[in-house]
Amino acid sequence: MPLTMYQASIPVFTRALNILSTLLNKAVAHAEENKLDPETLLNTRLYDDMFSLIGQVQRASDAAKLGTSRLTAIQPPSFADEETSFPQLQERIAKTIAFLDTVKPEQFEGSEEREIVIKLRGQETKFTGQAYLLTFVLPNFLFHITTAYDILRHKGVVIGKMDYLGF
């Protein structure tokens, strides 16, 4: 049986978001152990024109929920991007996973060929559903998960590749 669009998306999103949640827990522990203001971690960017840790978590959440909604033609939940603390980021991750848990494999039927049109840099870009998932949504989602990991690692949180992989 071939890999389905559901299998290539929902379990990947859910697993990575759970890993991100674990990484954030390790960041909180690191801040407590080292008597750091959590805002130091939350507002860190790898470069001035990049999102902070908060923004990376928000964008990972958005990529998962918006990618899923476009592929299934269901309405995604709307989150206001108002998180300012680790508990609020954890809540956003939990709400994203809760949304993903409501999506059924049958809702992805026919999504491989569904036309997806999004604006990138002010221009409409068209994808088939499969190309959208494999060449845009998953790379974008994983970029933000990885960048969140990199920010935490850069700030001294004791995490490694196996933490990123969830083992």
Short mmCIF file of C-alpha atoms in Angstrom, two decimals:
data_model
loop_
_atom_site.label_atom_id
_atom_site.label_comp_id
_atom_site.label_asym_id
_atom_site.label_seq_id
_atom_site.Cartn_x
_atom_site.Cartn_y
_atom_site.Cartn_z
CA MET A 1 0.00 0.00 0.00
CA PRO A 2 1.47 3.40 -0.95
CA LEU A 3 2.12 6.13 1.58
CA THR A 4 -0.91 8.38 1.95
CA MET A 5 -1.05 12.15 2.27
CA TYR A 6 -2.42 11.66 5.78
CA GLN A 7 0.49 9.42 6.76
CA ALA A 8 3.00 11.90 5.31
CA SER A 9 1.55 14.82 7.23
CA ILE A 10 -0.46 14.37 10.43
CA PRO A 11 1.87 11.90 12.21
CA VAL A 12 4.91 13.98 11.17
CA PHE A 13 3.36 17.20 12.46
CA THR A 14 2.17 15.61 15.69
CA ARG A 15 5.48 13.93 16.46
CA ALA A 16 7.55 17.04 15.76
CA LEU A 17 5.23 19.26 17.80
CA ASN A 18 5.47 16.84 20.73
CA ILE A 19 9.26 16.93 20.40
CA LEU A 20 9.14 20.73 20.31
CA SER A 21 7.09 20.66 23.51
CA THR A 22 9.76 18.51 25.16
CA LEU A 23 12.49 20.90 23.98
CA LEU A 24 10.58 23.82 25.50
CA ASN A 25 10.32 21.91 28.80
CA LYS A 26 14.09 21.46 28.75
CA ALA A 27 14.45 25.19 28.09
CA VAL A 28 12.33 26.00 31.16
CA ALA A 29 14.43 23.65 33.29
CA HIS A 30 17.62 25.24 31.91
CA ALA A 31 16.36 28.73 32.75
CA GLU A 32 15.42 27.67 36.28
CA GLU A 33 18.70 25.83 36.91
CA ASN A 34 20.77 28.75 35.64
CA LYS A 35 18.58 31.50 37.13
CA LEU A 36 17.91 32.98 33.69
CA ASP A 37 14.98 35.19 32.85
CA PRO A 38 12.83 33.01 30.53
CA GLU A 39 12.39 36.05 28.26
CA THR A 40 16.07 35.72 27.38
CA LEU A 41 15.28 32.42 25.67
CA LEU A 42 11.83 33.36 24.38
CA ASN A 43 13.05 36.48 22.60
CA THR A 44 16.30 35.12 21.17
CA ARG A 45 16.79 35.20 17.41
CA LEU A 46 19.62 33.63 15.49
CA TYR A 47 19.81 36.74 13.33
CA ASP A 48 18.05 40.10 13.43
CA ASP A 49 15.74 39.38 10.49
CA MET A 50 14.64 35.98 11.83
CA PHE A 51 11.78 35.18 14.16
CA SER A 52 12.46 34.76 17.87
CA LEU A 53 11.88 31.44 19.60
CA ILE A 54 8.27 32.55 20.14
CA GLY A 55 7.88 33.23 16.42
CA GLN A 56 9.43 29.91 15.47
CA VAL A 57 6.89 28.02 17.60
CA GLN A 58 4.04 30.11 16.18
CA ARG A 59 5.16 29.52 12.58
CA ALA A 60 5.58 25.76 13.14
CA SER A 61 2.04 25.66 14.52
CA ASP A 62 0.75 27.68 11.57
CA ALA A 63 2.50 25.49 9.02
CA ALA A 64 0.93 22.34 10.49
CA LYS A 65 -2.61 23.68 10.85
CA LEU A 66 -2.72 25.73 7.63
CA GLY A 67 -1.06 23.02 5.56
CA THR A 68 -3.54 20.48 6.87
CA SER A 69 -6.51 22.75 6.28
CA ARG A 70 -5.52 23.56 2.71
CA LEU A 71 -5.04 19.88 1.88
CA THR A 72 -8.34 18.82 3.44
CA ALA A 73 -10.40 21.93 2.63
CA ILE A 74 -11.42 22.29 6.29
CA GLN A 75 -11.36 25.48 8.30
CA PRO A 76 -8.25 25.79 10.52
CA PRO A 77 -8.36 27.21 14.02
CA SER A 78 -7.16 30.79 14.31
CA PHE A 79 -4.52 31.66 16.90
CA ALA A 80 -3.75 35.32 17.67
CA ASP A 81 0.07 35.12 17.97
CA GLU A 82 -0.04 36.67 21.43
CA GLU A 83 2.13 34.14 23.26
CA THR A 84 4.75 35.65 25.58
CA SER A 85 5.61 32.74 27.89
CA PHE A 86 6.57 29.08 27.82
CA PRO A 87 3.17 27.98 29.21
CA GLN A 88 1.42 29.93 26.45
CA LEU A 89 3.63 28.33 23.80
CA GLN A 90 2.85 24.91 25.27
CA GLU A 91 -0.85 25.73 25.11
CA ARG A 92 -0.50 26.69 21.43
CA ILE A 93 1.28 23.43 20.67
CA ALA A 94 -1.43 21.49 22.54
CA LYS A 95 -4.21 23.30 20.64
CA THR A 96 -2.46 22.60 17.33
CA ILE A 97 -2.13 18.90 18.15
CA ALA A 98 -5.76 18.80 19.30
CA PHE A 99 -6.80 20.20 15.91
CA LEU A 100 -4.62 17.69 14.05
CA ASP A 101 -6.18 14.87 16.10
CA THR A 102 -9.60 15.77 14.69
CA VAL A 103 -8.50 15.28 11.09
CA LYS A 104 -9.32 11.87 9.63
CA PRO A 105 -7.43 10.05 6.85
CA GLU A 106 -10.49 10.15 4.60
CA GLN A 107 -10.43 13.95 4.64
CA PHE A 108 -7.18 13.78 2.66
CA GLU A 109 -8.71 11.69 -0.14
CA GLY A 110 -7.92 13.29 -3.50
CA SER A 111 -5.64 15.88 -1.93
CA GLU A 112 -2.63 14.69 -3.93
CA GLU A 113 -4.03 16.37 -7.05
CA ARG A 114 -6.00 19.19 -5.38
CA GLU A 115 -4.82 22.58 -6.62
CA ILE A 116 -3.39 24.67 -3.80
CA VAL A 117 -2.84 28.37 -4.48
CA ILE A 118 -0.97 30.53 -1.98
CA LYS A 119 0.70 33.91 -2.09
CA LEU A 120 4.47 33.85 -1.78
CA ARG A 121 6.26 37.17 -1.81
CA GLY A 122 3.14 38.82 -3.19
CA GLN A 123 2.68 36.41 -6.08
CA GLU A 124 0.27 33.53 -6.46
CA THR A 125 2.01 30.18 -6.47
CA LYS A 126 0.18 27.03 -7.55
CA PHE A 127 0.92 23.53 -6.38
CA THR A 128 -0.67 20.13 -6.61
CA GLY A 129 -1.48 18.94 -3.10
CA GLN A 130 1.37 16.45 -3.12
CA ALA A 131 3.92 19.04 -4.26
CA TYR A 132 2.55 21.51 -1.73
CA LEU A 133 3.00 19.04 1.13
CA LEU A 134 6.38 17.67 0.08
CA THR A 135 8.12 20.78 -1.26
CA PHE A 136 6.58 23.57 0.81
CA VAL A 137 4.66 22.60 3.95
CA LEU A 138 6.95 19.92 5.39
CA PRO A 139 10.21 21.81 4.67
CA ASN A 140 8.74 25.03 6.08
CA PHE A 141 7.38 23.26 9.18
CA LEU A 142 10.66 21.47 9.85
CA PHE A 143 12.64 24.67 9.26
CA HIS A 144 10.81 26.32 12.16
CA ILE A 145 11.14 23.27 14.42
CA THR A 146 14.87 23.11 13.63
CA THR A 147 15.35 26.83 14.15
CA ALA A 148 13.65 26.64 17.55
CA TYR A 149 16.04 23.79 18.43
CA ASP A 150 18.99 25.84 17.18
CA ILE A 151 18.00 28.87 19.27
CA LEU A 152 17.78 26.76 22.41
CA ARG A 153 21.06 25.00 21.67
CA HIS A 154 22.73 28.36 20.95
CA LYS A 155 21.56 29.65 24.34
CA GLY A 156 23.13 26.69 26.14
CA VAL A 157 20.13 24.42 26.68
CA VAL A 158 21.56 20.92 26.96
CA ILE A 159 19.89 19.21 24.01
CA GLY A 160 21.30 17.19 21.17
CA LYS A 161 20.40 15.43 17.98
CA MET A 162 18.64 12.59 19.76
CA ASP A 163 16.43 15.13 21.55
CA TYR A 164 15.56 16.65 18.17
CA LEU A 165 14.78 13.18 16.82
CA GLY A 166 12.69 12.38 19.90
CA PHE A 167 14.77 9.49 21.23
#
